[in-house]
Amino acid sequence: QVQLQESGPGLVKPSETLSLTCTVSGGSIDNYYWSWIRQPPGKGLEWIGNIYYSGSTTYNPSLKSRVTISIDTSKNHFSLKLTSVNAADTAVYYCARMPSYSPYTNNWFDPWGQGTLVSVYS
Amino acid sequence: YVLTQPPSVSVAPGQTARITCGGDNIGSKRVHWYQQKPGQAPVLVVYADRDRPSGIPERFSGFNSGNTATLTISRVEAGDEADYYCQVWDSNTDLWVFGGGTTLTVL
């Protein structure tokens, strides 16, 4: 079965760029949407954005100016970049898969990676 | 678009837990539910209002109508203790939205 694994630095300084990669194993990255979701410590879930295997993206409007999601189908992974981070960006960051049933806006996140904690501090 | 969940629900083992998710005309949307145990990633337990992924017990069921969606867990077990989140897509903001989460406590 498909598994997702996040990787990247656990500490980022304020105003710098957070960079994470999600590696997909046990299945192809093709024909699905792929998502990033985050969860501040002790709080709820916040959707960050989606990318289709073809490269088209959709972002949370509140983060859109700072977020870039990209995909490398040859390496079966996709990535997140969040610029100009501050303490409010401290969170566990999850990657997840979204099926491509139509309309895709009705779809769900399954499975999820185990998550990686990224702390922003100087 | 705001999804409103009760912060907590408590139930004795073997009883039925009902976790609600309120939203304006949520019955017109497709609602998905996730279970998150401490220190773990969320797991999908119900999708598209009432369907269960493979491997999820039949004890988990969903219903969605009007302004409320409900996740029902029958014959609750200690292992069901977790946070539960509902999720929809909001067409007005093109945003995937989560409820604030409900902590299920098994007494």
XYZ file of N, CA and C in Angstrom:
687
model
N 0.852 -1.186 0.000
C 0.000 0.000 0.000
C 0.890 1.240 0.000
N 0.342 2.320 -0.506
C 1.126 3.537 -0.632
C 1.453 4.100 0.741
N 2.672 4.615 0.861
C 3.110 5.275 2.092
C 3.751 6.604 1.747
N 3.590 7.575 2.637
C 4.138 8.901 2.438
C 5.074 9.225 3.600
N 6.181 9.883 3.281
C 7.160 10.220 4.312
C 7.668 11.635 4.091
N 7.448 12.489 5.092
C 7.942 13.859 5.026
C 9.409 13.913 5.462
N 10.150 14.840 4.879
C 11.538 15.037 5.297
C 11.908 16.501 5.119
N 12.839 16.937 5.966
C 13.297 18.319 5.887
C 13.745 18.808 7.244
N 14.304 20.007 7.293
C 14.803 20.567 8.560
C 13.699 20.722 9.592
N 14.045 20.456 10.847
C 13.083 20.614 11.930
C 13.123 21.999 12.556
N 14.133 22.774 12.201
C 14.263 24.131 12.728
C 14.488 25.103 11.583
N 13.755 26.204 11.611
C 13.915 27.249 10.605
C 13.918 28.597 11.329
N 14.775 29.481 10.898
C 14.842 30.799 11.534
C 13.776 31.731 10.969
N 13.314 32.654 11.787
C 12.324 33.632 11.286
C 12.831 34.339 10.042
N 11.897 34.589 9.134
C 12.112 35.259 7.857
C 12.751 34.358 6.798
N 13.177 33.154 7.188
C 13.771 32.247 6.206
C 12.695 31.365 5.561
N 13.140 30.430 4.716
C 12.214 29.587 3.948
C 12.172 28.171 4.497
N 10.973 27.704 4.739
C 10.738 26.323 5.161
C 10.647 25.460 3.906
N 11.406 24.367 3.880
C 11.391 23.467 2.718
C 11.214 22.033 3.187
N 10.195 21.376 2.667
C 9.914 19.989 3.007
C 9.668 19.179 1.735
N 9.977 17.902 1.814
C 9.725 16.978 0.711
C 8.908 15.810 1.228
N 7.990 15.338 0.406
C 7.188 14.161 0.720
C 7.490 13.081 -0.320
N 8.043 11.986 0.130
C 8.376 10.879 -0.760
C 7.276 9.829 -0.711
N 6.818 9.452 -1.890
C 5.733 8.480 -2.022
C 6.331 7.122 -2.378
N 5.992 6.112 -1.599
C 6.475 4.762 -1.876
C 5.302 3.789 -1.919
N 5.500 2.679 -2.632
C 4.460 1.662 -2.709
C 3.377 1.968 -3.725
N 3.562 3.004 -4.515
C 2.566 3.362 -5.520
C 3.058 4.518 -6.356
N 2.381 4.747 -7.460
C 2.782 5.828 -8.359
C 2.199 7.158 -7.917
N 2.936 8.211 -8.244
C 2.463 9.554 -7.941
C 1.493 10.028 -9.025
N 1.415 9.309 -10.112
C 0.555 9.688 -11.234
C -0.923 9.543 -10.900
N -1.726 10.421 -11.518
C -3.188 10.317 -11.470
C -3.797 10.601 -10.103
N -3.053 11.277 -9.254
C -3.585 11.694 -7.968
C -3.273 13.162 -7.736
N -3.983 13.734 -6.762
C -3.628 15.019 -6.192
C -2.833 14.743 -4.917
N -1.939 15.680 -4.609
C -1.080 15.550 -3.434
C -1.139 16.845 -2.631
N -1.204 16.687 -1.306
C -1.537 17.846 -0.469
C -0.549 18.023 0.666
N -0.518 19.261 1.151
C 0.172 19.602 2.393
C -0.857 20.177 3.379
N -0.777 19.721 4.597
C -1.671 20.131 5.678
C -0.801 20.315 6.924
N -1.116 21.302 7.745
C -0.309 21.505 8.936
C -1.171 21.591 10.192
N -0.520 21.393 11.331
C -1.221 21.397 12.615
C -0.324 22.023 13.674
N -0.604 23.256 14.066
C 0.177 23.858 15.162
C 0.027 23.034 16.428
N 1.017 23.047 17.294
C 0.957 22.233 18.517
C -0.315 22.482 19.313
N -1.048 21.411 19.597
C -2.263 21.507 20.394
C -3.453 22.108 19.686
N -3.337 22.331 18.383
C -4.424 22.970 17.656
C -4.957 22.083 16.528
N -5.839 22.649 15.713
C -6.484 21.883 14.658
C -5.692 21.881 13.362
N -6.328 21.334 12.340
C -5.695 21.114 11.041
C -5.963 22.278 10.094
N -4.945 22.624 9.317
C -5.068 23.698 8.326
C -4.536 23.203 6.984
N -5.382 23.264 5.968
C -4.958 22.884 4.619
C -4.063 23.958 4.035
N -2.949 23.545 3.429
C -1.990 24.477 2.847
C -2.157 24.559 1.331
N -2.229 23.410 0.671
C -2.354 23.431 -0.773
C -2.302 22.042 -1.378
N -2.684 21.973 -2.665
C -2.695 20.725 -3.430
C -1.896 20.894 -4.698
N -1.383 19.779 -5.213
C -0.783 19.754 -6.535
C -1.221 18.486 -7.238
N -1.581 18.608 -8.516
C -1.920 17.453 -9.322
C -0.617 16.897 -9.904
N -0.615 15.640 -10.268
C 0.622 15.056 -10.791
C 1.112 15.787 -12.041
N 0.175 16.456 -12.728
C 0.548 17.209 -13.932
C 1.232 18.535 -13.590
N 1.121 18.945 -12.314
C 1.784 20.165 -11.884
C 0.870 21.320 -11.540
N -0.429 21.198 -11.812
C -1.349 22.296 -11.479
C -1.542 22.356 -9.967
N -1.654 23.580 -9.445
C -1.684 23.781 -7.995
C -2.891 24.597 -7.546
N -3.273 24.402 -6.287
C -4.276 25.208 -5.601
C -3.760 25.465 -4.195
N -3.832 26.738 -3.773
C -3.279 27.099 -2.473
C -4.334 27.728 -1.566
N -4.108 27.592 -0.256
C -4.911 28.302 0.727
C -4.700 29.808 0.506
N -5.782 30.562 0.300
C -5.616 31.998 0.038
C -4.832 32.731 1.129
N -4.946 32.279 2.371
C -4.255 32.970 3.461
C -2.743 32.763 3.425
N -2.288 31.769 2.661
C -0.856 31.453 2.575
C -0.301 31.611 1.168
N -1.186 31.897 0.233
C -0.827 31.829 -1.187
C 0.399 32.642 -1.562
N 0.554 33.800 -0.936
C 1.675 34.665 -1.310
C 3.024 34.099 -0.870
N 3.010 33.125 0.026
C 4.271 32.598 0.575
C 4.517 31.127 0.221
N 3.562 30.466 -0.420
C 3.636 29.016 -0.630
C 3.931 28.646 -2.079
N 4.791 27.656 -2.242
C 4.996 27.014 -3.536
C 5.045 25.511 -3.322
N 4.212 24.792 -4.058
C 4.251 23.327 -4.046
C 4.669 22.871 -5.434
N 5.616 21.957 -5.475
C 6.114 21.435 -6.743
C 6.133 19.916 -6.693
N 6.296 19.294 -7.852
C 6.256 17.836 -7.930
C 7.318 17.348 -8.894
N 7.916 16.209 -8.572
C 8.891 15.544 -9.440
C 8.437 14.101 -9.607
N 7.742 13.847 -10.705
C 7.186 12.509 -10.903
C 8.280 11.466 -11.127
N 9.430 11.885 -11.637
C 10.517 10.924 -11.875
C 11.093 10.400 -10.566
N 10.982 11.224 -9.513
C 11.494 10.821 -8.202
C 10.374 10.403 -7.256
N 9.140 10.449 -7.746
C 7.978 10.106 -6.929
C 7.926 10.913 -5.639
N 8.181 12.204 -5.760
C 8.048 13.045 -4.582
C 7.522 14.429 -4.948
N 6.991 15.109 -3.944
C 6.551 16.483 -4.115
C 7.037 17.301 -2.934
N 7.053 18.608 -3.100
C 7.721 19.468 -2.125
C 6.897 20.692 -1.763
N 7.240 21.234 -0.604
C 6.604 22.446 -0.087
C 7.677 23.470 0.233
N 7.450 24.690 -0.194
C 8.291 25.813 0.225
C 7.377 26.889 0.786
N 7.722 27.363 1.975
C 6.983 28.430 2.631
C 7.987 29.509 3.000
N 7.836 30.673 2.419
C 8.814 31.737 2.614
C 8.454 32.632 3.797
N 9.424 33.417 4.224
C 9.222 34.437 5.268
C 8.488 33.888 6.485
N 8.991 32.790 7.020
C 8.284 32.137 8.132
C 8.396 32.959 9.408
N 7.423 32.746 10.287
C 7.441 33.347 11.610
C 6.949 32.310 12.606
N 6.860 32.695 13.871
C 6.517 31.726 14.916
C 5.177 31.050 14.663
N 4.260 31.746 14.013
C 2.935 31.167 13.743
C 2.987 30.015 12.747
N 4.117 29.853 12.079
C 4.269 28.744 11.131
C 4.808 27.486 11.805
N 5.104 27.564 13.096
C 5.522 26.375 13.838
C 4.367 25.382 13.885
N 4.613 24.176 13.408
C 3.530 23.187 13.285
C 4.100 21.833 12.886
N 3.264 20.815 13.035
C 3.546 19.535 12.395
C 3.004 19.640 10.969
N 3.851 19.343 10.012
C 3.471 19.419 8.608
C 3.252 18.003 8.087
N 2.069 17.789 7.511
C 1.705 16.491 6.947
C 1.588 16.595 5.434
N 1.987 15.534 4.767
C 1.619 15.397 3.363
C 0.556 14.301 3.275
N -0.256 14.375 2.241
C -1.356 13.437 2.100
C -1.714 13.290 0.630
N -2.407 12.217 0.322
C -2.874 11.973 -1.044
C -4.361 12.255 -1.116
N -4.770 12.787 -2.258
C -6.181 13.025 -2.532
C -6.535 12.315 -3.835
N -7.604 11.527 -3.839
C -7.971 10.856 -5.091
C -8.418 11.867 -6.130
N -8.516 11.418 -7.360
C -8.854 12.319 -8.453
C -10.250 12.082 -8.993
N -11.160 11.573 -8.136
C -12.541 11.425 -8.572
C -13.121 12.796 -8.887
N -14.055 12.816 -9.834
C -14.659 14.073 -10.230
C -15.985 14.299 -9.495
N -16.260 15.504 -9.025
C -15.354 16.653 -8.980
C -14.338 16.498 -7.856
N -13.151 16.944 -8.109
C -12.105 16.646 -7.130
C -12.297 17.423 -5.841
N -13.101 18.461 -5.901
C -13.363 19.225 -4.694
C -14.174 18.441 -3.670
N -14.772 17.352 -4.072
C -15.508 16.501 -3.124
C -14.611 15.491 -2.433
N -13.321 15.491 -2.779
C -12.452 14.415 -2.335
C -11.837 14.639 -0.964
N -11.142 13.653 -0.493
C -10.666 13.560 0.874
C -9.166 13.296 0.878
N -8.575 13.299 2.059
C -7.139 13.094 2.219
C -6.878 11.698 2.802
N -6.223 10.857 2.020
C -5.953 9.493 2.473
C -5.019 8.775 1.521
N -3.888 8.274 2.022
C -3.414 8.322 3.402
C -2.622 9.595 3.698
N -2.154 9.676 4.933
C -1.320 10.788 5.383
C 0.075 10.264 5.718
N 1.056 11.142 5.615
C 2.370 10.821 6.143
C 2.348 10.914 7.662
N 3.423 10.525 8.301
C 3.472 10.536 9.764
C 3.610 11.944 10.322
N 3.998 12.899 9.477
C 4.144 14.279 9.910
C 5.552 14.586 10.382
N 5.929 15.846 10.218
C 7.219 16.303 10.699
C 7.043 17.657 11.376
N 7.620 17.791 12.565
C 7.504 19.038 13.311
C 8.543 20.035 12.814
N 8.070 21.205 12.440
C 8.968 22.289 12.053
C 8.771 23.432 13.046
N 9.843 23.810 13.702
C 9.798 24.905 14.666
C 10.514 26.110 14.090
N 9.886 27.257 14.271
C 10.485 28.513 13.820
C 10.930 29.283 15.051
N 12.258 29.453 15.156
C 12.769 30.249 16.280
C 14.201 30.662 15.981
N 14.579 31.705 16.651
C 15.919 32.247 16.422
C 16.860 31.823 17.544
N -15.862 29.604 5.508
C -16.875 28.625 5.887
C -16.438 27.986 7.185
N -17.302 28.038 8.176
C -16.948 27.552 9.498
C -17.644 26.224 9.791
N -16.859 25.260 10.241
C -17.384 23.975 10.688
C -17.277 23.935 12.211
N -18.409 23.720 12.868
C -18.451 23.770 14.327
C -18.618 22.374 14.913
N -17.649 21.979 15.721
C -17.700 20.695 16.412
C -17.682 20.933 17.921
N -18.339 20.061 18.694
C -18.223 20.173 20.156
C -16.795 19.840 20.564
N -16.238 20.557 21.525
C -14.850 20.279 21.924
C -14.647 18.857 22.457
N -15.660 18.339 23.130
C -15.481 17.024 23.720
C -16.796 16.254 23.759
N -16.649 14.937 23.701
C -17.758 14.004 23.855
C -17.252 12.854 24.722
N -18.065 12.458 25.694
C -17.688 11.347 26.569
C -18.748 10.262 26.488
N -18.288 9.012 26.524
C -19.219 7.888 26.415
C -18.621 6.677 27.123
N -19.485 5.855 27.673
C -19.018 4.634 28.323
C -18.756 3.558 27.281
N -17.864 2.633 27.594
C -17.601 1.533 26.657
C -18.879 0.773 26.334
N -19.017 0.419 25.052
C -20.186 -0.319 24.624
C -21.358 0.549 24.219
N -21.299 1.828 24.573
C -22.371 2.750 24.198
C -22.083 3.376 22.828
N -22.974 4.265 22.417
C -22.857 4.923 21.116
C -22.426 6.370 21.272
N -21.401 6.760 20.518
C -20.934 8.143 20.515
C -21.385 8.821 19.226
N -21.863 10.030 19.380
C -22.267 10.828 18.216
C -21.511 12.150 18.245
N -20.776 12.401 17.191
C -19.983 13.621 17.081
C -20.548 14.442 15.934
N -20.941 15.676 16.223
C -21.585 16.507 15.218
C -20.619 17.503 14.589
N -20.985 17.934 13.406
C -20.203 18.917 12.652
C -21.224 19.856 11.996
N -21.307 21.074 12.491
C -22.300 22.007 12.001
C -21.731 22.993 11.004
N -22.516 23.277 9.972
C -22.101 24.250 8.966
C -23.289 24.679 8.140
N -23.244 25.874 7.591
C -24.338 26.402 6.801
C -24.617 25.514 5.587
N -25.789 24.886 5.574
C -26.197 24.007 4.474
C -25.136 22.944 4.175
N -24.562 22.394 5.234
C -23.512 21.393 5.051
C -24.037 20.167 4.314
N -25.338 19.966 4.360
C -25.930 18.835 3.667
C -25.712 18.865 2.168
N -25.372 20.026 1.627
C -25.110 20.145 0.196
C -23.646 19.837 -0.151
N -22.848 19.582 0.872
C -21.419 19.307 0.671
C -21.104 17.849 1.012
N -19.976 17.395 0.600
C -19.488 16.054 0.948
C -18.571 16.190 2.154
N -18.903 15.461 3.209
C -18.194 15.563 4.485
C -17.323 14.331 4.704
N -16.137 14.582 5.183
C -15.194 13.504 5.473
C -14.765 13.622 6.930
N -14.487 12.472 7.549
C -14.127 12.421 8.961
C -12.785 11.716 9.161
N -12.000 12.282 10.079
C -10.674 11.742 10.386
C -10.551 11.489 11.884
N -9.826 10.433 12.217
C -9.512 10.088 13.600
C -8.034 10.358 13.812
N -7.698 11.062 14.880
C -6.297 11.325 15.180
C -5.999 10.961 16.626
N -5.182 9.944 16.815
C -4.745 9.559 18.152
C -3.493 10.353 18.520
N -3.236 10.509 19.813
C -2.108 11.347 20.252
C -0.788 10.948 19.604
N -0.112 11.928 19.062
C 1.192 11.710 18.454
C 1.162 11.016 17.106
N -0.022 10.839 16.550
C -0.146 10.143 15.264
C -0.792 11.046 14.210
N -0.643 10.644 12.969
C -1.282 11.360 11.876
C -2.771 11.032 11.825
N -3.570 11.920 11.274
C -4.993 11.612 11.083
C -5.183 10.412 10.162
N -6.273 9.700 10.417
C -6.662 8.552 9.610
C -8.099 8.770 9.161
N -8.355 8.562 7.887
C -9.701 8.695 7.340
C -10.576 7.570 7.870
N -11.734 7.909 8.445
C -12.650 6.870 8.933
C -13.976 6.855 8.182
N -14.384 8.013 7.651
C -15.595 8.087 6.825
C -15.336 9.124 5.737
N -15.731 8.800 4.491
C -15.605 9.761 3.406
C -16.931 9.875 2.654
N -17.090 10.992 1.989
C -18.316 11.247 1.214
C -19.567 10.975 2.053
N -19.600 11.597 3.190
C -20.729 11.564 4.125
C -20.857 10.257 4.896
N -20.759 9.100 4.201
C -21.155 7.864 4.880
C -20.372 6.624 4.458
N -19.395 6.758 3.580
C -18.643 5.580 3.125
C -17.436 5.344 4.024
N -17.123 4.064 4.210
C -15.984 3.699 5.036
C -14.838 3.149 4.193
N -13.613 3.631 4.460
C -12.456 3.031 3.769
C -12.289 1.588 4.222
N -11.603 0.819 3.396
C -11.337 -0.564 3.790
C -10.516 -0.571 5.079
N -10.863 -1.482 5.960
C -10.148 -1.595 7.223
C -10.775 -0.825 8.371
N -11.733 0.028 8.075
C -12.434 0.756 9.134
C -13.655 -0.060 9.564
N -13.797 -0.286 10.856
C -14.916 -1.131 11.323
C -16.280 -0.555 10.966
N -17.241 -1.453 10.815
C -18.613 -1.031 10.517
C -19.213 -0.205 11.641
N -18.582 -0.228 12.805
C -19.078 0.563 13.938
C -19.046 2.067 13.643
N -18.242 2.462 12.655
C -18.141 3.872 12.286
C -19.111 4.149 11.130
N -19.966 5.152 11.311
C -20.910 5.502 10.248
C -21.115 7.007 10.238
N -21.571 7.501 9.090
C -21.771 8.935 8.957
C -23.106 9.262 8.321
N -23.582 10.473 8.617
C -24.832 10.961 8.036
C -24.706 12.464 7.878
N -25.312 12.995 6.844
C -25.192 14.429 6.577
C -26.498 14.954 5.993
N -27.068 15.948 6.658
C -28.311 16.532 6.176
C -28.497 17.912 6.793
N -29.105 18.807 6.028
C -29.390 20.124 6.557
C -28.135 20.885 6.945
N -28.062 21.272 8.202
C -26.915 22.041 8.694
C -25.998 21.239 9.612
N -26.197 19.917 9.650
C -25.387 19.092 10.553
C -24.996 17.773 9.925
N -23.707 17.453 10.049
C -23.212 16.119 9.712
C -22.857 15.432 11.024
N -23.049 14.112 11.054
C -22.811 13.376 12.289
C -21.971 12.135 12.024
N -20.965 11.952 12.853
C -20.190 10.713 12.880
C -20.692 9.913 14.078
N -21.124 8.693 13.811
C -21.623 7.816 14.875
C -20.672 6.645 15.052
N -20.287 6.417 16.284
C -19.435 5.270 16.609
C -20.227 4.370 17.547
N -20.579 3.200 17.054
C -21.365 2.246 17.856
C -20.444 1.344 18.655
N -20.978 0.840 19.759
C -20.216 -0.114 20.602
C -18.796 0.402 20.828
N -18.727 1.574 21.401
C -17.445 2.265 21.582
C -16.472 1.423 22.401
N -15.227 1.450 21.961
C -14.141 0.736 22.633
C -13.104 1.739 23.141
N -12.287 1.305 24.078
C -11.247 2.180 24.620
C -10.320 2.679 23.516
N -10.080 1.845 22.523
C -9.204 2.215 21.421
C -9.762 3.277 20.500
N -11.022 3.663 20.704
C -11.625 4.723 19.890
C -11.323 6.118 20.442
N -10.712 6.169 21.613
C -10.348 7.472 22.188
C -9.404 8.204 21.244
N -9.780 9.398 20.855
C -9.009 10.152 19.867
C -9.681 11.491 19.636
N -9.011 12.324 18.838
C -9.634 13.527 18.312
C -10.234 13.189 16.950
N -11.399 13.741 16.693
C -12.079 13.503 15.425
C -12.332 14.847 14.736
N -12.013 14.897 13.445
C -12.163 16.118 12.668
C -13.068 15.866 11.464
N -13.982 16.804 11.214
C -14.743 16.771 9.973
C -14.052 17.706 8.962
N -14.355 17.500 7.689
C -13.696 18.281 6.631
C -14.611 18.378 5.422
N -14.648 19.554 4.805
C -15.386 19.774 3.567
C -14.563 20.687 2.677
N -15.046 20.862 1.453
C -14.500 21.872 0.561
C -15.503 23.005 0.465
N -15.011 24.245 0.618
C -15.863 25.415 0.540
C -15.710 26.084 -0.819
N -16.801 26.122 -1.570
C -16.745 26.677 -2.918
C -16.532 28.190 -2.929
N -16.966 28.873 -1.888
C -16.849 30.333 -1.875
C -15.401 30.792 -1.776
N -14.593 30.033 -1.064
C -13.201 30.429 -0.845
C -12.213 29.492 -1.523
N -12.726 28.430 -2.184
C -11.859 27.418 -2.811
C -10.870 26.900 -1.779
N -11.424 26.490 -0.656
C -10.605 26.128 0.491
C -11.085 24.798 1.054
N -10.138 23.916 1.352
C -10.475 22.695 2.089
C -10.455 23.045 3.576
N -11.576 22.851 4.239
C -11.780 23.342 5.601
C -11.955 22.174 6.567
N -11.339 22.307 7.738
C -11.507 21.321 8.805
C -12.287 21.934 9.960
N -13.067 21.099 10.631
C -13.667 21.519 11.879
C -12.601 21.630 12.958
N -12.968 22.196 14.085
C -12.010 22.415 15.157
C -11.607 21.161 15.912
N -12.316 20.077 15.672
C -11.977 18.812 16.310
C -12.766 18.542 17.572
N -13.054 17.275 17.810
C -13.767 16.813 19.004
C -12.956 15.714 19.658
N -12.702 15.868 20.940
C -11.998 14.834 21.684
C -12.993 13.844 22.249
N -12.869 12.597 21.825
C -13.734 11.536 22.343
C -13.047 10.865 23.522
N -13.724 10.882 24.657
C -13.220 10.218 25.855
C -14.091 9.014 26.154
N -13.465 7.875 26.348
C -14.183 6.659 26.732
C -14.039 6.496 28.241
N -15.146 6.591 28.917
C -15.146 6.632 30.390
C -14.720 5.312 31.030
